[in-house]
């Protein structure tokens, strides 16, 4: 299925850009007239994904985050957050609740939160090449003539 609209943003993995990513998602989704809950869910999921990149993907440097969104006629939203950082050696282990490589100050709930606020979550990663997190969520269609 071909998207009816899409956008792509690239920004540095600085903590200040986590809020920028949330705002960009909200602005782009506004064309679907989402409910407050739908919007909050996706903002939270994207916030967690971008924070994971900032904390884990580039532990010793600032890298690049690519945020891509696609909207489909049926209200399906696809959001990808991609990095070219260190990657995840064992995705199955990493998505388990409470697992973290971020030290004692990290809760290990990032993927759990993403999964809770999206309809579906896909994580693809290769050590040394980076990680792509894809979130899927259906927004109830309230706007005609997009």
Tab-separated table of C-alpha atoms in Angstrom:
chain	number	residue	atom	x	y	z
A	1	UNK	CA	0.000	0.000	0.000
A	2	UNK	CA	1.305	3.426	-0.952
A	3	UNK	CA	1.402	6.155	1.722
A	4	UNK	CA	-0.841	9.199	1.309
A	5	UNK	CA	1.769	11.366	3.007
A	6	UNK	CA	5.207	10.951	4.513
A	7	UNK	CA	8.042	12.888	6.075
A	8	UNK	CA	11.655	12.310	7.033
A	9	UNK	CA	13.762	14.206	9.564
A	10	UNK	CA	17.408	13.758	10.466
A	11	UNK	CA	18.853	15.297	13.610
A	12	UNK	CA	21.763	14.844	16.049
A	13	UNK	CA	21.332	12.460	18.999
A	14	UNK	CA	21.307	15.268	21.555
A	15	UNK	CA	18.888	15.056	24.475
A	16	UNK	CA	17.310	18.400	23.498
A	17	UNK	CA	16.101	16.802	20.264
A	18	UNK	CA	13.917	14.251	22.041
A	19	UNK	CA	11.307	16.988	22.558
A	20	UNK	CA	11.752	18.105	18.954
A	21	UNK	CA	10.968	14.566	17.743
A	22	UNK	CA	7.801	14.413	19.863
A	23	UNK	CA	6.651	17.808	18.550
A	24	UNK	CA	7.375	16.832	14.932
A	25	UNK	CA	5.332	13.644	15.297
A	26	UNK	CA	2.427	15.562	16.825
A	27	UNK	CA	2.501	18.205	14.096
A	28	UNK	CA	2.611	15.656	11.292
A	29	UNK	CA	-0.157	13.536	12.826
A	30	UNK	CA	-2.453	16.550	13.199
A	31	UNK	CA	-3.643	16.058	9.616
A	32	UNK	CA	-5.402	12.859	10.777
A	33	UNK	CA	-7.194	14.682	13.624
A	34	UNK	CA	-6.076	12.148	16.253
A	35	UNK	CA	-7.595	11.995	19.711
A	36	UNK	CA	-5.551	13.326	22.603
A	37	UNK	CA	-4.922	9.719	23.711
A	38	UNK	CA	-3.769	8.586	20.251
A	39	UNK	CA	-1.421	11.544	20.040
A	40	UNK	CA	-0.068	11.006	23.554
A	41	UNK	CA	0.537	7.310	22.857
A	42	UNK	CA	2.646	7.948	19.768
A	43	UNK	CA	4.493	10.898	21.304
A	44	UNK	CA	5.427	8.698	24.267
A	45	UNK	CA	6.522	5.778	22.088
A	46	UNK	CA	8.658	8.053	19.884
A	47	UNK	CA	10.120	9.730	22.953
A	48	UNK	CA	11.234	6.342	24.290
A	49	UNK	CA	12.730	5.312	20.942
A	50	UNK	CA	14.688	8.552	20.535
A	51	UNK	CA	15.864	8.391	24.150
A	52	UNK	CA	17.130	4.853	23.506
A	53	UNK	CA	19.192	6.172	20.603
A	54	UNK	CA	20.608	9.013	22.701
A	55	UNK	CA	21.510	6.761	25.639
A	56	UNK	CA	22.477	3.486	23.963
A	57	UNK	CA	23.270	3.867	20.247
A	58	UNK	CA	26.012	6.448	20.556
A	59	UNK	CA	27.426	6.073	24.083
A	60	UNK	CA	30.686	7.914	23.367
A	61	UNK	CA	29.620	10.437	20.740
A	62	UNK	CA	26.786	12.348	19.105
A	63	UNK	CA	25.367	10.476	16.124
A	64	UNK	CA	22.465	10.811	13.733
A	65	UNK	CA	18.805	9.937	14.334
A	66	UNK	CA	16.492	9.526	11.359
A	67	UNK	CA	12.755	9.782	12.000
A	68	UNK	CA	10.462	8.722	9.170
A	69	UNK	CA	6.655	8.780	9.258
A	70	UNK	CA	4.206	7.393	6.733
A	71	UNK	CA	0.460	7.829	6.762
A	72	UNK	CA	-1.852	5.473	4.896
A	73	UNK	CA	-5.421	5.897	3.651
A	74	UNK	CA	-6.819	3.476	6.253
A	75	UNK	CA	-5.441	5.533	9.168
A	76	UNK	CA	-2.399	3.319	9.608
A	77	UNK	CA	0.658	5.206	10.825
A	78	UNK	CA	4.183	3.858	10.498
A	79	UNK	CA	7.001	5.556	12.383
A	80	UNK	CA	10.635	4.521	12.043
A	81	UNK	CA	13.430	5.687	14.297
A	82	UNK	CA	16.817	4.688	12.872
A	83	UNK	CA	20.373	5.112	14.043
A	84	UNK	CA	23.778	4.019	12.760
A	85	UNK	CA	25.164	3.409	16.231
A	86	UNK	CA	26.597	0.382	17.990
A	87	UNK	CA	23.553	-1.832	17.436
A	88	UNK	CA	21.985	-4.419	19.722
A	89	UNK	CA	23.733	-7.806	19.906
A	90	UNK	CA	20.618	-9.657	21.148
A	91	UNK	CA	17.298	-7.970	20.297
A	92	UNK	CA	15.228	-10.703	21.960
A	93	UNK	CA	17.028	-10.062	25.250
A	94	UNK	CA	16.945	-6.270	24.857
A	95	UNK	CA	13.155	-6.075	24.455
A	96	UNK	CA	12.542	-7.966	27.700
A	97	UNK	CA	11.233	-5.723	30.505
A	98	UNK	CA	13.880	-4.477	32.944
A	99	UNK	CA	16.819	-5.396	30.706
A	100	UNK	CA	19.215	-2.484	30.240
A	101	UNK	CA	22.786	-1.790	29.262
A	102	UNK	CA	22.463	1.802	30.474
A	103	UNK	CA	23.595	1.355	34.067
A	104	UNK	CA	21.788	1.586	37.381
A	105	UNK	CA	19.984	4.823	36.529
A	106	UNK	CA	18.102	3.198	33.597
A	107	UNK	CA	14.897	1.188	34.174
A	108	UNK	CA	15.039	-1.093	31.137
A	109	UNK	CA	11.441	-0.336	30.175
A	110	UNK	CA	11.926	1.576	26.913
A	111	UNK	CA	10.828	-1.194	24.543
A	112	UNK	CA	8.036	-2.212	26.937
A	113	UNK	CA	6.664	1.343	26.879
A	114	UNK	CA	6.932	1.512	23.072
A	115	UNK	CA	5.084	-1.780	22.759
A	116	UNK	CA	2.354	-0.627	25.152
A	117	UNK	CA	1.638	2.567	23.207
A	118	UNK	CA	1.834	1.192	19.654
A	119	UNK	CA	-0.312	-1.453	18.007
A	120	UNK	CA	2.838	-3.229	16.875
A	121	UNK	CA	6.572	-2.823	17.412
A	122	UNK	CA	9.396	-4.156	15.249
A	123	UNK	CA	13.076	-3.903	16.175
A	124	UNK	CA	15.846	-4.710	13.715
A	125	UNK	CA	19.466	-4.304	14.712
A	126	UNK	CA	22.952	-5.316	13.649
A	127	UNK	CA	25.936	-4.854	15.943
A	128	UNK	CA	28.171	-2.110	14.595
A	129	UNK	CA	25.589	-0.995	12.015
A	130	UNK	CA	22.706	0.407	14.031
A	131	UNK	CA	19.098	-0.167	14.952
A	132	UNK	CA	15.730	0.531	13.359
A	133	UNK	CA	12.629	0.657	15.545
A	134	UNK	CA	9.327	0.652	13.667
A	135	UNK	CA	6.083	1.569	15.402
A	136	UNK	CA	2.659	0.919	13.899
A	137	UNK	CA	-0.572	2.500	15.102
A	138	UNK	CA	-4.011	2.855	13.543
A	139	UNK	CA	-5.644	6.261	14.003
A	140	UNK	CA	-9.432	6.372	13.747
A	141	UNK	CA	-10.232	8.322	10.566
A	142	UNK	CA	-12.145	11.479	11.417
A	143	UNK	CA	-11.013	13.684	8.557
A	144	UNK	CA	-12.178	13.241	4.990
A	145	UNK	CA	-10.536	14.614	1.877
A	146	UNK	CA	-6.956	14.415	3.094
